[in-house]
Coordinates of C-alpha atoms and ligand atoms in Angstrom, one line a residue:
M1 CA 88.0 87.1 95.9
N2 CA 86.2 88.0 99.1
I3 CA 88.0 90.9 100.8
L4 CA 87.7 92.3 104.3
I5 CA 89.1 95.8 105.2
L6 CA 89.4 96.7 108.9
G7 CA 88.8 100.3 109.9
G8 CA 86.3 103.1 109.4
G9 CA 88.0 106.3 108.4
G10 CA 88.9 108.1 105.2
R11 CA 91.9 105.8 104.8
E12 CA 89.6 102.8 104.7
H13 CA 87.1 104.5 102.3
A14 CA 90.0 105.2 99.9
L15 CA 91.3 101.6 100.2
A16 CA 87.7 100.3 99.6
W17 CA 87.3 102.6 96.6
A18 CA 90.5 101.3 95.0
V19 CA 89.8 97.7 95.8
M20 CA 86.3 97.8 94.4
Q21 CA 87.6 99.0 91.0
N22 CA 89.7 95.8 90.7
P23 CA 87.9 93.0 88.8
K24 CA 89.4 90.4 91.2
C25 CA 87.2 91.7 94.0
D26 CA 83.9 89.8 94.2
K27 CA 82.8 90.8 97.6
L28 CA 84.0 93.6 99.9
I29 CA 83.2 93.9 103.6
V30 CA 84.5 96.8 105.7
A31 CA 84.4 96.7 109.5
P32 CA 83.1 98.9 111.0
G33 CA 83.1 101.2 107.9
N34 CA 81.2 104.5 107.7
A35 CA 78.4 106.2 105.8
G36 CA 80.5 106.7 102.7
I37 CA 81.9 103.2 102.7
A38 CA 78.3 101.8 103.1
R39 CA 77.5 103.1 99.6
I40 CA 80.1 101.0 97.9
A41 CA 80.6 98.0 100.2
E42 CA 78.9 96.0 103.0
C43 CA 79.7 97.4 106.5
A44 CA 79.9 95.1 109.5
A45 CA 79.8 95.9 113.2
L46 CA 82.8 94.1 114.6
D47 CA 85.4 94.8 117.4
I48 CA 88.4 95.0 115.1
N49 CA 90.8 94.9 118.0
D50 CA 89.5 91.5 119.1
A51 CA 91.7 89.0 117.2
G52 CA 89.5 86.0 117.9
A53 CA 86.3 87.8 116.8
V54 CA 87.9 89.0 113.6
A55 CA 89.2 85.6 112.6
E56 CA 85.9 84.0 113.4
F57 CA 84.1 86.6 111.3
A58 CA 86.5 86.2 108.4
Q59 CA 86.0 82.5 108.4
A60 CA 82.2 82.7 108.6
Q61 CA 82.2 85.1 105.6
A62 CA 84.6 83.0 103.6
I63 CA 87.1 85.9 103.4
D64 CA 90.2 85.3 101.2
F65 CA 92.2 88.4 102.0
V66 CA 92.1 90.9 104.9
I67 CA 93.6 94.4 104.7
I68 CA 94.2 96.0 108.1
G69 CA 93.9 99.8 108.1
P70 CA 94.8 101.2 111.6
E71 CA 97.6 100.3 114.0
A72 CA 95.6 99.2 117.0
P73 CA 94.5 95.8 115.6
L74 CA 98.1 95.2 114.4
A75 CA 99.5 95.9 117.8
A76 CA 96.8 93.6 119.2
G77 CA 97.9 90.7 117.1
V78 CA 95.0 90.5 114.7
A79 CA 97.3 89.8 111.7
D80 CA 99.0 86.9 113.7
R81 CA 95.6 85.4 114.5
L82 CA 94.4 85.6 110.9
R83 CA 97.6 84.0 109.6
E84 CA 97.2 81.2 112.2
A85 CA 93.7 80.6 110.7
G86 CA 95.2 80.4 107.2
I87 CA 93.8 83.7 106.0
L88 CA 95.9 85.9 103.8
V89 CA 96.5 89.3 105.4
L90 CA 98.2 92.6 104.7
G91 CA 99.7 93.8 107.9
P92 CA 102.6 93.0 110.2
S93 CA 102.6 90.7 113.2
A94 CA 102.3 92.2 116.6
A95 CA 106.0 91.7 117.1
A96 CA 106.9 93.5 113.8
A97 CA 104.3 96.2 114.6
R98 CA 106.6 97.3 117.4
L99 CA 108.2 99.5 114.7
E100 CA 105.3 101.8 115.5
A101 CA 104.3 100.7 119.0
S102 CA 107.7 101.2 120.6
K103 CA 110.0 104.1 119.8
S104 CA 112.9 102.5 121.6
F105 CA 112.5 99.2 119.7
T106 CA 112.7 101.2 116.4
K107 CA 115.8 103.0 117.6
Q108 CA 117.5 99.7 118.5
I109 CA 116.7 98.4 115.0
C110 CA 118.1 101.5 113.4
D111 CA 121.3 101.4 115.5
A112 CA 121.8 97.7 114.6
A113 CA 121.1 98.3 110.9
G114 CA 123.0 101.6 110.6
V115 CA 119.9 103.5 109.6
P116 CA 120.4 107.3 109.7
T117 CA 118.2 108.8 112.5
A118 CA 118.4 111.2 115.4
A119 CA 120.8 110.3 118.3
W120 CA 118.7 109.0 121.2
A121 CA 118.6 107.8 124.8
R122 CA 116.0 106.0 126.8
F123 CA 115.0 106.7 130.5
S124 CA 112.8 105.1 133.0
D125 CA 113.1 107.9 135.6
A126 CA 112.7 111.6 135.5
Q127 CA 115.9 112.6 137.3
A128 CA 118.2 110.9 134.7
A129 CA 116.1 112.2 131.8
K130 CA 116.3 115.7 133.1
A131 CA 120.1 115.5 133.7
H132 CA 120.4 114.4 130.0
V133 CA 118.3 117.3 128.8
R134 CA 120.4 119.7 130.9
A135 CA 123.6 118.2 129.5
R136 CA 122.4 118.4 125.8
G137 CA 120.4 121.6 125.9
A138 CA 117.6 122.7 123.6
P139 CA 116.1 122.3 121.0
I140 CA 115.5 118.6 122.0
V141 CA 112.7 116.1 121.5
V142 CA 110.9 114.2 124.3
K143 CA 108.8 111.2 123.4
A144 CA 106.6 108.8 125.4
D145 CA 107.9 105.3 124.3
G146 CA 104.6 103.6 123.6
L147 CA 101.6 104.3 121.4
A148 CA 100.0 107.6 122.5
A149 CA 97.7 108.2 119.5
G150 CA 100.3 110.5 117.9
K151 CA 100.3 112.8 120.9
G152 CA 103.3 111.6 122.9
V153 CA 105.9 113.8 121.2
V154 CA 107.1 117.2 122.4
V155 CA 109.5 119.1 120.2
A156 CA 111.0 121.4 122.9
M157 CA 112.5 124.6 121.6
D158 CA 113.7 125.5 125.1
E159 CA 115.0 123.5 128.1
A160 CA 112.1 124.4 130.4
S161 CA 109.5 122.9 128.0
A162 CA 111.6 119.7 127.7
L163 CA 111.8 119.4 131.5
A164 CA 108.0 120.0 131.8
A165 CA 107.4 117.4 129.2
I166 CA 109.4 114.9 131.2
D167 CA 107.3 115.6 134.3
D168 CA 104.1 115.2 132.3
M169 CA 105.1 111.9 130.8
F170 CA 106.4 110.3 134.0
G171 CA 103.4 111.9 135.7
G172 CA 101.1 109.6 133.6
A173 CA 99.8 112.1 131.0
F174 CA 100.1 109.3 128.4
G175 CA 99.3 106.4 130.6
S176 CA 101.5 103.4 130.3
A177 CA 102.9 104.8 127.0
G178 CA 104.9 107.2 129.1
A179 CA 106.4 104.7 131.5
E180 CA 109.6 105.0 129.5
V181 CA 110.7 108.2 127.8
V182 CA 113.0 108.5 124.7
I183 CA 114.9 111.7 124.3
E184 CA 116.2 112.6 120.8
E185 CA 118.4 115.0 119.1
F186 CA 116.4 117.7 117.2
M187 CA 116.7 117.2 113.5
E188 CA 116.3 120.1 111.1
G189 CA 115.1 119.8 107.5
E190 CA 111.9 119.2 105.6
E191 CA 109.6 116.4 106.5
A192 CA 108.0 114.0 104.0
S193 CA 106.6 110.5 104.1
L194 CA 107.5 107.4 102.0
F195 CA 105.1 104.5 101.8
V196 CA 106.6 101.0 101.1
L197 CA 105.0 97.6 100.7
C198 CA 107.1 94.8 102.2
D199 CA 106.7 91.1 101.9
G200 CA 109.2 90.1 104.6
R201 CA 112.1 90.2 102.1
D202 CA 111.3 92.5 99.1
I203 CA 110.2 96.1 99.2
L204 CA 108.3 98.3 96.8
S205 CA 107.7 102.0 97.1
V206 CA 104.0 102.9 96.5
G207 CA 104.4 106.6 96.7
T208 CA 105.5 109.7 98.6
A209 CA 103.4 112.3 100.4
Q210 CA 103.4 115.4 102.6
D211 CA 100.7 116.2 105.1
H212 CA 99.7 119.2 107.2
K213 CA 99.6 118.3 110.9
R214 CA 98.7 121.7 112.3
V215 CA 95.1 122.8 112.5
G216 CA 95.6 126.3 111.3
E217 CA 96.6 128.0 108.0
G218 CA 100.3 128.6 107.6
D219 CA 100.9 125.4 109.7
T220 CA 100.0 127.1 113.0
G221 CA 98.0 126.0 116.0
P222 CA 97.7 122.6 117.7
N223 CA 98.6 119.2 116.1
T224 CA 95.9 117.1 114.5
G225 CA 95.8 113.7 112.8
G226 CA 96.4 115.6 109.5
M227 CA 94.4 118.4 107.8
G228 CA 95.3 117.5 104.2
A229 CA 98.0 115.9 102.1
Y230 CA 99.5 115.7 98.6
S231 CA 101.4 113.3 96.6
P232 CA 104.1 113.2 95.3
A233 CA 106.3 115.1 97.8
P234 CA 108.6 117.4 95.8
V235 CA 111.4 117.1 98.4
L236 CA 111.5 113.3 97.9
S237 CA 113.1 113.5 94.5
Q238 CA 113.9 110.2 92.7
E239 CA 117.4 110.4 94.1
V240 CA 116.4 111.1 97.7
E241 CA 113.7 108.3 97.5
R242 CA 116.3 105.9 96.2
R243 CA 118.6 106.8 99.1
A244 CA 115.8 106.4 101.6
M245 CA 115.0 102.9 100.1
E246 CA 118.6 101.8 100.2
E247 CA 119.8 103.5 103.4
I248 CA 116.7 103.3 105.6
I249 CA 114.0 100.8 104.4
R250 CA 116.3 98.0 103.0
P251 CA 118.5 97.7 106.1
T252 CA 115.4 97.9 108.4
I253 CA 113.7 95.1 106.6
D254 CA 116.9 93.0 106.5
E255 CA 117.4 93.5 110.3
M256 CA 113.8 92.5 111.1
A257 CA 114.3 89.3 109.0
R258 CA 117.6 88.6 110.7
R259 CA 115.9 88.8 114.1
G260 CA 113.2 86.4 113.0
I261 CA 110.4 89.0 112.9
P262 CA 110.0 89.5 109.1
Y263 CA 108.0 92.6 108.2
T264 CA 104.9 92.1 105.9
G265 CA 102.6 95.0 105.3
V266 CA 102.8 98.7 104.7
L267 CA 105.8 100.5 106.1
Y268 CA 105.3 104.3 106.4
A269 CA 108.6 106.1 106.9
G270 CA 108.4 109.6 108.3
L271 CA 111.6 111.2 107.0
M272 CA 113.5 114.4 107.7
I273 CA 115.4 115.6 104.6
R274 CA 118.3 118.0 104.6
D275 CA 120.7 118.7 101.8
G276 CA 119.4 115.6 99.9
Q277 CA 120.1 113.3 102.9
P278 CA 117.0 111.5 104.3
R279 CA 117.0 110.5 108.0
L280 CA 114.3 108.5 109.8
V281 CA 111.9 110.4 112.1
E282 CA 109.6 107.4 112.8
Y283 CA 108.0 104.4 111.4
N284 CA 104.3 103.6 111.2
V285 CA 103.1 100.1 110.3
R286 CA 100.1 101.2 108.1
F287 CA 99.1 103.8 105.6
G288 CA 98.8 107.3 106.8
D289 CA 95.4 109.0 107.1
P290 CA 94.9 111.2 105.0
E291 CA 98.0 110.3 103.0
C292 CA 96.4 107.0 101.9
Q293 CA 93.7 109.0 100.2
V294 CA 96.1 110.6 97.8
L295 CA 98.1 107.4 97.2
M296 CA 94.9 105.5 96.3
M297 CA 93.7 108.3 94.1
R298 CA 97.0 108.0 92.1
L299 CA 97.3 104.2 92.1
G300 CA 93.7 103.3 91.4
A301 CA 92.8 99.6 90.9
Q302 CA 96.4 98.4 90.8
A303 CA 96.7 99.2 94.5
F304 CA 94.8 96.0 95.2
D305 CA 97.3 93.9 93.0
L306 CA 100.2 95.5 94.8
M307 CA 98.8 94.8 98.3
H308 CA 97.9 91.3 97.3
A309 CA 101.4 90.6 96.0
A310 CA 102.9 91.9 99.3
A311 CA 100.6 89.7 101.3
E312 CA 101.4 86.6 99.2
R313 CA 105.1 87.4 99.5
R314 CA 105.8 87.8 95.8
L315 CA 106.8 91.4 95.5
A316 CA 110.0 90.6 93.7
G317 CA 109.6 91.9 90.1
V318 CA 106.3 93.7 90.8
R319 CA 106.3 97.2 89.4
V320 CA 104.0 100.2 90.0
N321 CA 102.5 101.7 86.9
W322 CA 103.1 105.4 87.6
A323 CA 101.3 108.2 85.8
D324 CA 102.9 111.6 85.8
D325 CA 100.2 113.0 88.1
H326 CA 99.6 114.7 91.4
A327 CA 96.9 114.3 94.0
M328 CA 95.6 116.4 96.9
T329 CA 93.2 115.8 99.7
V330 CA 91.6 118.5 101.9
V331 CA 90.2 117.4 105.2
L332 CA 86.9 118.9 106.4
A333 CA 86.7 118.7 110.2
A334 CA 84.0 119.6 112.8
K335 CA 84.5 123.1 114.2
G336 CA 86.5 122.8 117.5
Y337 CA 88.7 119.8 116.3
P338 CA 91.2 118.8 117.5
G339 CA 89.6 120.0 120.8
A340 CA 86.0 119.4 121.7
Y341 CA 83.5 119.3 118.9
E342 CA 79.8 118.5 118.3
K343 CA 78.5 115.5 116.5
G344 CA 75.3 115.1 114.6
S345 CA 75.2 118.1 112.3
E346 CA 73.8 117.5 108.9
I347 CA 76.1 117.7 105.8
G348 CA 74.5 118.8 102.5
G349 CA 75.6 118.9 98.9
L350 CA 77.3 115.5 98.8
E351 CA 74.9 114.1 96.2
G352 CA 76.0 116.5 93.5
L353 CA 79.7 115.9 93.9
P354 CA 81.6 114.3 91.0
E355 CA 82.8 110.7 91.5
S356 CA 85.4 109.6 89.0
S357 CA 89.0 108.4 88.8
F358 CA 90.0 112.1 89.3
E359 CA 87.7 113.2 92.1
M360 CA 86.3 111.5 95.1
C361 CA 85.0 112.8 98.4
F362 CA 86.1 110.1 100.9
H363 CA 84.2 109.9 104.2
A364 CA 86.0 109.7 107.5
G365 CA 83.7 110.4 110.5
T366 CA 80.2 110.2 109.0
A367 CA 77.1 108.3 109.9
E368 CA 73.7 108.0 108.2
G369 CA 70.4 108.6 109.9
D370 CA 67.0 109.0 108.2
G371 CA 68.6 109.2 104.8
R372 CA 70.8 112.1 105.9
I373 CA 74.6 112.2 106.2
V374 CA 75.7 113.6 109.6
A375 CA 79.1 114.3 111.2
A376 CA 80.2 111.6 113.6
G377 CA 83.8 112.4 114.3
G378 CA 86.5 115.1 114.3
R379 CA 87.8 114.7 110.8
V380 CA 84.7 114.1 108.7
L381 CA 85.3 114.3 104.9
N382 CA 88.3 114.2 102.6
A383 CA 87.8 116.1 99.3
T384 CA 90.4 114.3 97.1
A385 CA 91.4 115.0 93.6
R386 CA 94.0 114.2 91.0
G387 CA 95.4 116.3 88.1
A388 CA 98.3 116.8 85.7
S389 CA 99.7 119.3 88.2
L390 CA 99.3 119.9 91.9
R391 CA 97.6 123.1 91.0
E392 CA 95.0 121.3 89.0
A393 CA 94.5 118.7 91.7
R394 CA 94.0 121.5 94.2
E395 CA 91.5 123.4 92.1
R396 CA 89.4 120.2 91.8
A397 CA 89.6 119.4 95.5
Y398 CA 88.6 122.9 96.6
A399 CA 85.8 123.0 94.1
M400 CA 84.4 119.9 95.9
V401 CA 84.9 121.6 99.2
D402 CA 82.9 124.6 98.0
A403 CA 80.0 122.5 96.8
I404 CA 79.6 120.9 100.3
H405 CA 77.1 122.6 102.6
W406 CA 78.2 122.1 106.2
P407 CA 78.2 125.3 108.3
E408 CA 79.4 123.3 111.4
G409 CA 82.6 122.2 109.6
F410 CA 85.9 123.9 108.5
C411 CA 89.0 123.2 106.5
R412 CA 92.4 124.7 105.8
R413 CA 92.4 126.7 102.5
D414 CA 96.2 126.4 102.0
I415 CA 96.8 122.7 101.6
G416 CA 100.0 122.2 99.5
W417 CA 101.2 125.8 100.0
R418 CA 104.8 124.8 100.4
A419 CA 104.9 122.6 97.3
L420 CA 103.0 125.2 95.2
Q421 CA 105.3 128.0 96.3
G422 CA 108.3 126.0 95.2
G423 CA 106.9 125.7 91.7
Ligands
LIG501 P1 106.5 111.3 115.7 O1 105.2 110.9 116.4 O2 107.7 110.5 116.2 O3 106.4 111.3 114.2 O4 106.8 112.8 116.0 C1 105.8 113.8 115.6 C2 106.5 114.9 115.0 O5 107.4 115.5 115.8 C3 107.2 114.6 113.7 O6 106.4 114.5 112.6 C4 108.2 115.7 113.6 O7 107.6 116.9 113.1 C5 108.5 116.0 115.0 N1 109.7 115.2 115.4 C6 109.8 114.0 116.0 N2 111.1 113.6 116.2 C7 111.8 114.6 115.8 C8 113.3 114.9 115.8 N3 114.1 114.0 116.3 N4 113.7 116.1 115.4 C9 112.8 117.0 114.9 N5 111.5 116.8 114.9 C10 111.0 115.7 115.3
LIG502 N1 98.6 111.5 108.9 C1 99.5 111.0 109.9 C2 99.2 109.6 110.3 O1 98.4 108.9 109.7 O2 99.9 109.1 111.2

């Protein structure tokens, strides 16, 4: 098969790496890709948010199957356009992608389907929103309704910060994403993520993970896209995962189908778990980045068969071949990230790194110039490893980190600390 992956981060490098190992893959193109992806697949310059351009490109290249990595092309209707053109695609329609693009849409689905989640209310003016906050008190959570690149959420531990967040959002800090604001009950517990393939009707868990969103060790400092992740997530025990599938994912997928917007693609459920009870924090309509890297490391070549089965709507009866293993990924980022950072610094030591089904350094923001690999983004590399225990996976991942020579970069040294402390 000829396969096209849309995206150019560590998530897409991991997807490409897994897909390339499957004998069903004859040709792989990644658009736009990055310097690491370019070593294993063809990279193409393409505006991946332009549905017409993507469909035209896929037809010209005789692509049989498209895997969409990030949310922006999904929200822009790229999956719809490909389906209209008769091309198989993994990714929800724009209408179904509202599970990520609109927080109030998701909350309405949850209410209709009886999915356990935080109590909520939606506001289109600051006065009413503030009155609600004053009535409820802190802690409380204030969210811009639309897509705000993961930044439109303020978990306010006191009333003053909640009121300030409301002013910021209605003041245009998040553009049109903040035209409506959702205010939620603050949920306590431990967060973990569940990744599920959906074919419109059937669902299949493809793994659990936990990430580290804060830039600093001990989970301190500003939020990032994720500084590292590990799989499985100990808090998502078999029993908690079963409950999440039955009480959260199943009713959501049924409700979407009932409304005539069947969900096909990857559903990423952010969960809050307390006393064995999972509640939904949010949905994303794609794999997480860097969570995808640890999932692909554990699934290997079968990841392609699972994604293909979901796209072809034949997930019923499909099983994942699980090994009793653990994976960890450590993000190397440019100094300054998530604030301002420099691009263009050279990264050394990559040539000598091991590449196997146990260890891979996935590229995120890299570029190649004059035969040198240089940093081209905030999150730049993902040292990813697998082992019989999380401790073993961590040793392998940090051994790769230590073999990389990049003075302009940094990473957290404590990825997985919570899980490792617990056993
Ligand atoms: P979201 O973009 O909705 O995932 O929110 C970002 C982060 O804010 C989540 O990963 C949680 O850590 C936190 N968060 C969001 N909603 C809530 C909530 N209702 N209660 C507690 N924490 C929340
Ligand atoms: N790592 C979080 C995300 O991909 O949204």
